[in-house]
Amino acid sequence: MRSVSFVSSCLAALSSFAAAELNLSQPLLSRQVLPSTFKPPQVFKNANLVRTTNLDKAYARETINVIIENIDSKPQAEYYLPFDASLISKVGGFEVKDKKVPEKGNFKVEIVEYDTESSTEFYLIHLPTPLAPKEQQTLSITYSILTSLFPVPASIGQSDKQYVQYTFSAYTPSAYNTEKQKTKIKFPNSDIPDYTSIPADLNADNKADPQKQGSTFTYGPYNDIPAGAEQSVSVRFEFTKPLTHASLLERDLEVSHWGGNLASEERYWLANKGASLKNHFSRVEWQKTSYLSPPTSALKALNLPLHPGALNPYFTDDIGNVSTSRFRPGKKEALLELKPRYPIFGGWKYSFRVGWDANLSTYLRKLQGDSYILKVPFLEGPRIAEGIEYARVNLRVILPEGATNVKYSTSVPIIASTTTLHKTFMDTVGRTTLSLSAINVVDDLRDRQLIVTYDYPWTAGFRKPIVITLGVFAVFAVVYVVGSLDTSIGKKKTA
Amino acid sequence: MSSPLLDVWDAASASPYNPSVGKGVQFTLGFALLFTSLVLSTIFGLNRSFVTLSVLGIPASLAFGFGAVYMICAVGVYV
């Protein structure tokens, strides 16, 4: 984790040379490093805490609704949430809102860590207004944990059901004493062969945990759990769906003022983290069952809902064009249906690229003077019921050559941003490129927008045709000069 | 959730960006300009003088410059 912070601080230092622009959304670059003696000051208590873990998708989604109370004598605004160091690197989309006034927006959060080998790190939540003594506030904390489901058994037959295991603490990890808490786990179905039982004497209602209701389990309520207490619990449930994991997604958005076009290209490095095949892949068995389309742990198809008005899609991989795709343009959305060259079973990988065009008028508006504003989705990508997780997303917004004063704003937590130049067709100095990186992104963030403003003087727009014009005119001039040279041998004949 | 830039975006709803030459006419215009450039260059090639260099060479280079930009857009490389 420390190397990540080192790299990000290097990036930040470099970016200040490349562009000293004001960026309105604050990337999570800053990482507070605390002394080894640090312990969160015990100024809060959790009066009531309800954690809901949703295991519908290929990653765990957690929502913690907690009533916090200031037990100090002064107003307090810093609330810490602890995570194990191995876990915090997999946490994505961490957002905190006031449960009662969610429209006020997300609170500022940052990661803080010890300066030692300690295994605990914290998310520090800044309350927008300090909480007065004895006052209470309800926080709604949501986040996803990537690569949190592991297949057990690790290898299965081609048509077998897949079971996955999820391990967590029955007591919600907290830096403060928790008076009352419980954890609800929502499974995708009620086939849950194994789970950890907790004796009834720990439960506040003297019931043996977990309490089952169909596909929902409840651990708790538990009373007066001290800060830092954990009780490890595992559940194993049926999940005969692919665990689709993108180790990297590179997404390019290219703005063309001359062509009135927004070109999008996405390059995926996918892997299925599900159970591997016990035997060799049998094409006969696959083909026999494919007409019934039973649930399978293999990834068969990906549907990309594009915005209406998408044009000229393409789908290629290392070999070349992949012909097993369909494009259905529509008024509500333009659906791009992709089928990889082979079904992607557990442990298998597939990398490919897709791209499409769109009219720029939907995405770009003109402001006063020579300024423009661009609003694009931060993430598009496949929409599949079981979800898809991205370990890293590198987004590049390639603006026209000569664009300056680039500012951006997005609600996706990003770790690095730089403004560089990108050289491609017909460029002389290169196009201004805004590069943004985000880690641990899940497909729940599909609807998040990225807004970019930039200045683009009309003179900069004429750079391309003028450069070509000057080049061609130079050829004419050379032809004229060379043609008018007298290269004949001997005396000049006079008339 | 609102942010300052989102408000700017909403305020500019009346002025979407439209290029002066739409996608539909890029090929026609690019082809016409490049063809004009070819014709003018040919005439210049037949009669090279300082006068034709400025009278034919400048319009031919301008036509080639803008024609090339529209033609590369028309074939799908949006520059």
PDB file of C-alpha atoms in Angstrom, chain A residues 194-393:
ATOM      1  CA  ASP A 194     -22.438 -24.238   4.812  1.00  0.00           C
ATOM      2  CA  TYR A 195     -22.297 -21.368   7.246  1.00  0.00           C
ATOM      3  CA  THR A 196     -20.722 -20.568  10.602  1.00  0.00           C
ATOM      4  CA  SER A 197     -23.046 -20.818  13.599  1.00  0.00           C
ATOM      5  CA  ILE A 198     -22.618 -18.613  16.627  1.00  0.00           C
ATOM      6  CA  PRO A 199     -23.887 -19.825  20.014  1.00  0.00           C
ATOM      7  CA  ALA A 200     -27.079 -18.287  21.390  1.00  0.00           C
ATOM      8  CA  ASP A 201     -25.472 -16.801  24.509  1.00  0.00           C
ATOM      9  CA  LEU A 202     -23.673 -14.151  22.459  1.00  0.00           C
ATOM     10  CA  ASN A 203     -26.907 -12.984  20.878  1.00  0.00           C
ATOM     11  CA  ALA A 204     -28.849 -10.256  22.669  1.00  0.00           C
ATOM     12  CA  ASP A 205     -32.156 -12.119  22.085  1.00  0.00           C
ATOM     13  CA  ASN A 206     -30.604 -15.494  23.050  1.00  0.00           C
ATOM     14  CA  LYS A 207     -31.181 -16.929  19.598  1.00  0.00           C
ATOM     15  CA  ALA A 208     -28.650 -19.091  17.784  1.00  0.00           C
ATOM     16  CA  ASP A 209     -27.142 -17.247  14.840  1.00  0.00           C
ATOM     17  CA  PRO A 210     -27.660 -17.049  11.980  1.00  0.00           C
ATOM     18  CA  GLN A 211     -31.411 -16.599  11.860  1.00  0.00           C
ATOM     19  CA  LYS A 212     -32.672 -17.676   8.459  1.00  0.00           C
ATOM     20  CA  GLN A 213     -35.470 -16.176   6.428  1.00  0.00           C
ATOM     21  CA  GLY A 214     -35.463 -17.606   2.911  1.00  0.00           C
ATOM     22  CA  SER A 215     -32.384 -16.262   1.199  1.00  0.00           C
ATOM     23  CA  THR A 216     -31.573 -13.791   3.994  1.00  0.00           C
ATOM     24  CA  PHE A 217     -29.455 -14.526   7.059  1.00  0.00           C
ATOM     25  CA  THR A 218     -29.242 -12.327  10.137  1.00  0.00           C
ATOM     26  CA  TYR A 219     -26.354 -12.326  12.604  1.00  0.00           C
ATOM     27  CA  GLY A 220     -27.268 -10.454  15.767  1.00  0.00           C
ATOM     28  CA  PRO A 221     -28.454  -8.320  17.425  1.00  0.00           C
ATOM     29  CA  TYR A 222     -25.373  -8.054  19.630  1.00  0.00           C
ATOM     30  CA  ASN A 223     -25.149  -5.622  22.532  1.00  0.00           C
ATOM     31  CA  ASP A 224     -22.165  -3.596  23.745  1.00  0.00           C
ATOM     32  CA  ILE A 225     -19.447  -4.764  21.395  1.00  0.00           C
ATOM     33  CA  PRO A 226     -16.136  -3.033  22.196  1.00  0.00           C
ATOM     34  CA  ALA A 227     -14.093  -1.204  19.578  1.00  0.00           C
ATOM     35  CA  GLY A 228     -12.039  -3.484  17.356  1.00  0.00           C
ATOM     36  CA  ALA A 229     -13.882  -6.722  18.257  1.00  0.00           C
ATOM     37  CA  GLU A 230     -14.208  -9.237  15.462  1.00  0.00           C
ATOM     38  CA  GLN A 231     -15.907 -12.596  15.099  1.00  0.00           C
ATOM     39  CA  SER A 232     -14.950 -14.328  11.887  1.00  0.00           C
ATOM     40  CA  VAL A 233     -17.785 -15.994  10.010  1.00  0.00           C
ATOM     41  CA  SER A 234     -17.938 -17.771   6.644  1.00  0.00           C
ATOM     42  CA  VAL A 235     -20.866 -18.585   4.420  1.00  0.00           C
ATOM     43  CA  ARG A 236     -20.867 -20.807   1.337  1.00  0.00           C
ATOM     44  CA  PHE A 237     -23.655 -20.469  -1.194  1.00  0.00           C
ATOM     45  CA  GLU A 238     -24.562 -21.403  -4.735  1.00  0.00           C
ATOM     46  CA  PHE A 239     -23.433 -18.911  -7.360  1.00  0.00           C
ATOM     47  CA  THR A 240     -23.484 -20.612 -10.758  1.00  0.00           C
ATOM     48  CA  LYS A 241     -22.544 -17.428 -12.551  1.00  0.00           C
ATOM     49  CA  PRO A 242     -19.220 -16.114 -13.751  1.00  0.00           C
ATOM     50  CA  LEU A 243     -17.108 -14.037 -11.358  1.00  0.00           C
ATOM     51  CA  THR A 244     -16.138 -11.523 -14.024  1.00  0.00           C
ATOM     52  CA  HIS A 245     -13.085  -9.503 -13.114  1.00  0.00           C
ATOM     53  CA  ALA A 246     -11.402  -6.918 -15.327  1.00  0.00           C
ATOM     54  CA  SER A 247      -7.814  -6.468 -14.221  1.00  0.00           C
ATOM     55  CA  LEU A 248      -7.609  -3.379 -16.422  1.00  0.00           C
ATOM     56  CA  LEU A 249      -9.982  -1.288 -18.472  1.00  0.00           C
ATOM     57  CA  GLU A 250      -8.553   1.382 -20.733  1.00  0.00           C
ATOM     58  CA  ARG A 251     -11.148   3.773 -22.031  1.00  0.00           C
ATOM     59  CA  ASP A 252     -10.450   6.504 -24.568  1.00  0.00           C
ATOM     60  CA  LEU A 253     -12.836   9.294 -25.512  1.00  0.00           C
ATOM     61  CA  GLU A 254     -11.703  11.326 -28.481  1.00  0.00           C
ATOM     62  CA  VAL A 255     -13.326  14.661 -29.220  1.00  0.00           C
ATOM     63  CA  SER A 256     -13.233  15.893 -32.825  1.00  0.00           C
ATOM     64  CA  HIS A 257     -14.509  19.397 -33.526  1.00  0.00           C
ATOM     65  CA  TRP A 258     -13.860  19.098 -37.279  1.00  0.00           C
ATOM     66  CA  GLY A 259     -15.774  15.848 -37.593  1.00  0.00           C
ATOM     67  CA  GLY A 260     -18.418  16.637 -34.962  1.00  0.00           C
ATOM     68  CA  ASN A 261     -17.714  13.238 -33.450  1.00  0.00           C
ATOM     69  CA  LEU A 262     -17.045  11.616 -30.097  1.00  0.00           C
ATOM     70  CA  ALA A 263     -15.117   8.375 -30.630  1.00  0.00           C
ATOM     71  CA  SER A 264     -15.100   5.901 -27.728  1.00  0.00           C
ATOM     72  CA  GLU A 265     -12.840   2.914 -27.434  1.00  0.00           C
ATOM     73  CA  GLU A 266     -12.616   0.472 -24.545  1.00  0.00           C
ATOM     74  CA  ARG A 267      -9.947  -2.166 -24.095  1.00  0.00           C
ATOM     75  CA  TYR A 268     -10.708  -4.908 -21.581  1.00  0.00           C
ATOM     76  CA  TRP A 269      -8.514  -7.494 -19.886  1.00  0.00           C
ATOM     77  CA  LEU A 270     -11.118  -9.883 -18.463  1.00  0.00           C
ATOM     78  CA  ALA A 271     -10.743 -12.970 -16.314  1.00  0.00           C
ATOM     79  CA  ASN A 272     -13.257 -15.304 -14.733  1.00  0.00           C
ATOM     80  CA  LYS A 273     -12.365 -15.780 -11.068  1.00  0.00           C
ATOM     81  CA  GLY A 274     -14.799 -18.683 -10.709  1.00  0.00           C
ATOM     82  CA  ALA A 275     -14.055 -22.378 -10.177  1.00  0.00           C
ATOM     83  CA  SER A 276     -11.721 -23.907 -12.748  1.00  0.00           C
ATOM     84  CA  LEU A 277     -12.666 -26.945 -14.843  1.00  0.00           C
ATOM     85  CA  LYS A 278     -11.951 -30.308 -13.229  1.00  0.00           C
ATOM     86  CA  ASN A 279     -11.460 -32.004 -16.619  1.00  0.00           C
ATOM     87  CA  HIS A 280     -10.769 -30.809 -20.130  1.00  0.00           C
ATOM     88  CA  PHE A 281     -13.305 -28.574 -21.819  1.00  0.00           C
ATOM     89  CA  SER A 282     -15.794 -30.700 -23.747  1.00  0.00           C
ATOM     90  CA  ARG A 283     -17.178 -28.951 -26.807  1.00  0.00           C
ATOM     91  CA  VAL A 284     -19.761 -31.729 -27.283  1.00  0.00           C
ATOM     92  CA  GLU A 285     -21.130 -31.316 -23.763  1.00  0.00           C
ATOM     93  CA  TRP A 286     -21.136 -27.516 -24.132  1.00  0.00           C
ATOM     94  CA  GLN A 287     -22.999 -27.672 -27.439  1.00  0.00           C
ATOM     95  CA  LYS A 288     -25.530 -30.224 -26.121  1.00  0.00           C
ATOM     96  CA  THR A 289     -26.592 -27.980 -23.263  1.00  0.00           C
ATOM     97  CA  SER A 290     -26.264 -24.606 -24.977  1.00  0.00           C
ATOM     98  CA  TYR A 291     -29.799 -24.698 -26.440  1.00  0.00           C
ATOM     99  CA  LEU A 292     -31.309 -25.108 -22.985  1.00  0.00           C
ATOM    100  CA  SER A 293     -29.028 -22.318 -21.693  1.00  0.00           C
ATOM    101  CA  PRO A 294     -28.750 -23.681 -18.139  1.00  0.00           C
ATOM    102  CA  PRO A 295     -26.988 -21.551 -15.527  1.00  0.00           C
ATOM    103  CA  THR A 296     -23.259 -21.841 -15.993  1.00  0.00           C
ATOM    104  CA  SER A 297     -20.123 -20.563 -14.338  1.00  0.00           C
ATOM    105  CA  ALA A 298     -18.756 -19.609 -17.772  1.00  0.00           C
ATOM    106  CA  LEU A 299     -19.061 -16.136 -19.230  1.00  0.00           C
ATOM    107  CA  LYS A 300     -20.937 -16.577 -22.526  1.00  0.00           C
ATOM    108  CA  ALA A 301     -21.948 -13.103 -23.626  1.00  0.00           C
ATOM    109  CA  LEU A 302     -21.628  -9.449 -22.731  1.00  0.00           C
ATOM    110  CA  ASN A 303     -24.244  -6.820 -23.454  1.00  0.00           C
ATOM    111  CA  LEU A 304     -23.097  -3.243 -23.722  1.00  0.00           C
ATOM    112  CA  PRO A 305     -25.972  -0.779 -23.585  1.00  0.00           C
ATOM    113  CA  LEU A 306     -24.648   2.265 -25.431  1.00  0.00           C
ATOM    114  CA  HIS A 307     -26.259   5.650 -25.496  1.00  0.00           C
ATOM    115  CA  PRO A 308     -28.813   6.188 -28.272  1.00  0.00           C
ATOM    116  CA  GLY A 309     -27.167   7.533 -31.392  1.00  0.00           C
ATOM    117  CA  ALA A 310     -24.105   5.274 -31.195  1.00  0.00           C
ATOM    118  CA  LEU A 311     -22.709   4.469 -34.647  1.00  0.00           C
ATOM    119  CA  ASN A 312     -20.130   2.263 -36.346  1.00  0.00           C
ATOM    120  CA  PRO A 313     -19.359  -0.184 -33.521  1.00  0.00           C
ATOM    121  CA  TYR A 314     -16.469  -2.606 -33.758  1.00  0.00           C
ATOM    122  CA  PHE A 315     -15.349  -5.588 -31.681  1.00  0.00           C
ATOM    123  CA  THR A 316     -11.838  -6.929 -32.149  1.00  0.00           C
ATOM    124  CA  ASP A 317      -9.314  -8.958 -30.195  1.00  0.00           C
ATOM    125  CA  ASP A 318      -5.699 -10.016 -30.721  1.00  0.00           C
ATOM    126  CA  ILE A 319      -6.647 -12.157 -33.718  1.00  0.00           C
ATOM    127  CA  GLY A 320      -8.778  -9.550 -35.474  1.00  0.00           C
ATOM    128  CA  ASN A 321     -12.458  -8.833 -35.987  1.00  0.00           C
ATOM    129  CA  VAL A 322     -14.801 -10.972 -33.876  1.00  0.00           C
ATOM    130  CA  SER A 323     -17.852 -11.632 -36.018  1.00  0.00           C
ATOM    131  CA  THR A 324     -20.077 -12.968 -33.216  1.00  0.00           C
ATOM    132  CA  SER A 325     -21.583  -9.644 -32.257  1.00  0.00           C
ATOM    133  CA  ARG A 326     -24.893  -7.918 -32.895  1.00  0.00           C
ATOM    134  CA  PHE A 327     -25.707  -4.245 -32.806  1.00  0.00           C
ATOM    135  CA  ARG A 328     -29.297  -3.181 -32.146  1.00  0.00           C
ATOM    136  CA  PRO A 329     -29.662   0.590 -32.443  1.00  0.00           C
ATOM    137  CA  GLY A 330     -32.709   1.905 -30.644  1.00  0.00           C
ATOM    138  CA  LYS A 331     -34.301   5.078 -29.395  1.00  0.00           C
ATOM    139  CA  LYS A 332     -33.741   4.355 -25.696  1.00  0.00           C
ATOM    140  CA  GLU A 333     -30.388   2.639 -26.003  1.00  0.00           C
ATOM    141  CA  ALA A 334     -28.206   1.074 -28.652  1.00  0.00           C
ATOM    142  CA  LEU A 335     -27.443  -2.448 -27.509  1.00  0.00           C
ATOM    143  CA  LEU A 336     -24.145  -3.993 -28.514  1.00  0.00           C
ATOM    144  CA  GLU A 337     -24.281  -7.752 -27.908  1.00  0.00           C
ATOM    145  CA  LEU A 338     -20.851  -9.369 -27.794  1.00  0.00           C
ATOM    146  CA  LYS A 339     -20.000 -13.048 -27.718  1.00  0.00           C
ATOM    147  CA  PRO A 340     -16.365 -13.844 -26.968  1.00  0.00           C
ATOM    148  CA  ARG A 341     -14.642 -16.379 -29.220  1.00  0.00           C
ATOM    149  CA  TYR A 342     -14.988 -19.044 -26.523  1.00  0.00           C
ATOM    150  CA  PRO A 343     -16.955 -19.405 -23.263  1.00  0.00           C
ATOM    151  CA  ILE A 344     -14.755 -18.048 -20.482  1.00  0.00           C
ATOM    152  CA  PHE A 345     -14.592 -20.639 -17.699  1.00  0.00           C
ATOM    153  CA  GLY A 346     -13.026 -20.127 -14.277  1.00  0.00           C
ATOM    154  CA  GLY A 347      -9.358 -19.192 -14.508  1.00  0.00           C
ATOM    155  CA  TRP A 348      -9.657 -18.365 -18.218  1.00  0.00           C
ATOM    156  CA  LYS A 349      -8.922 -14.954 -19.626  1.00  0.00           C
ATOM    157  CA  TYR A 350     -10.089 -12.907 -22.588  1.00  0.00           C
ATOM    158  CA  SER A 351      -8.960  -9.497 -23.737  1.00  0.00           C
ATOM    159  CA  PHE A 352     -10.666  -7.489 -26.441  1.00  0.00           C
ATOM    160  CA  ARG A 353     -11.489  -4.002 -27.609  1.00  0.00           C
ATOM    161  CA  VAL A 354     -14.760  -2.386 -28.578  1.00  0.00           C
ATOM    162  CA  GLY A 355     -15.342   1.044 -29.978  1.00  0.00           C
ATOM    163  CA  TRP A 356     -18.052   3.218 -31.438  1.00  0.00           C
ATOM    164  CA  ASP A 357     -18.788   6.746 -32.641  1.00  0.00           C
ATOM    165  CA  ALA A 358     -21.417   9.257 -31.580  1.00  0.00           C
ATOM    166  CA  ASN A 359     -22.489  12.716 -32.638  1.00  0.00           C
ATOM    167  CA  LEU A 360     -20.680  15.323 -30.587  1.00  0.00           C
ATOM    168  CA  SER A 361     -23.694  17.630 -30.217  1.00  0.00           C
ATOM    169  CA  THR A 362     -25.170  15.341 -27.511  1.00  0.00           C
ATOM    170  CA  TYR A 363     -22.039  15.557 -25.377  1.00  0.00           C
ATOM    171  CA  LEU A 364     -20.505  18.978 -26.051  1.00  0.00           C
ATOM    172  CA  ARG A 365     -21.921  22.424 -25.410  1.00  0.00           C
ATOM    173  CA  LYS A 366     -20.443  25.804 -26.124  1.00  0.00           C
ATOM    174  CA  LEU A 367     -19.932  28.279 -23.326  1.00  0.00           C
ATOM    175  CA  GLN A 368     -19.166  31.956 -23.626  1.00  0.00           C
ATOM    176  CA  GLY A 369     -16.092  32.906 -25.617  1.00  0.00           C
ATOM    177  CA  ASP A 370     -13.952  30.001 -26.729  1.00  0.00           C
ATOM    178  CA  SER A 371     -14.891  27.661 -23.856  1.00  0.00           C
ATOM    179  CA  TYR A 372     -16.584  24.311 -24.228  1.00  0.00           C
ATOM    180  CA  ILE A 373     -18.114  21.870 -21.759  1.00  0.00           C
ATOM    181  CA  LEU A 374     -18.117  18.118 -22.278  1.00  0.00           C
ATOM    182  CA  LYS A 375     -20.296  15.683 -20.326  1.00  0.00           C
ATOM    183  CA  VAL A 376     -19.561  11.992 -20.840  1.00  0.00           C
ATOM    184  CA  PRO A 377     -20.159   8.808 -18.831  1.00  0.00           C
ATOM    185  CA  PHE A 378     -17.120   7.922 -16.722  1.00  0.00           C
ATOM    186  CA  LEU A 379     -17.799   4.239 -17.246  1.00  0.00           C
ATOM    187  CA  GLU A 380     -19.943   2.440 -19.805  1.00  0.00           C
ATOM    188  CA  GLY A 381     -19.140  -1.214 -20.291  1.00  0.00           C
ATOM    189  CA  PRO A 382     -21.192  -4.383 -20.000  1.00  0.00           C
ATOM    190  CA  ARG A 383     -24.410  -4.656 -18.053  1.00  0.00           C
ATOM    191  CA  ILE A 384     -24.736  -8.167 -16.714  1.00  0.00           C
ATOM    192  CA  ALA A 385     -26.947  -9.311 -13.854  1.00  0.00           C
ATOM    193  CA  GLU A 386     -24.077 -10.808 -11.865  1.00  0.00           C
ATOM    194  CA  GLY A 387     -22.009  -7.645 -12.199  1.00  0.00           C
ATOM    195  CA  ILE A 388     -18.479  -6.940 -13.266  1.00  0.00           C
ATOM    196  CA  GLU A 389     -15.621  -5.475 -11.247  1.00  0.00           C
ATOM    197  CA  TYR A 390     -12.674  -3.437 -12.499  1.00  0.00           C
ATOM    198  CA  ALA A 391      -9.405  -3.514 -10.560  1.00  0.00           C
ATOM    199  CA  ARG A 392      -8.208  -0.448 -12.440  1.00  0.00           C
ATOM    200  CA  VAL A 393      -9.792   1.958 -14.911  1.00  0.00           C
TER     201      VAL A 393
END
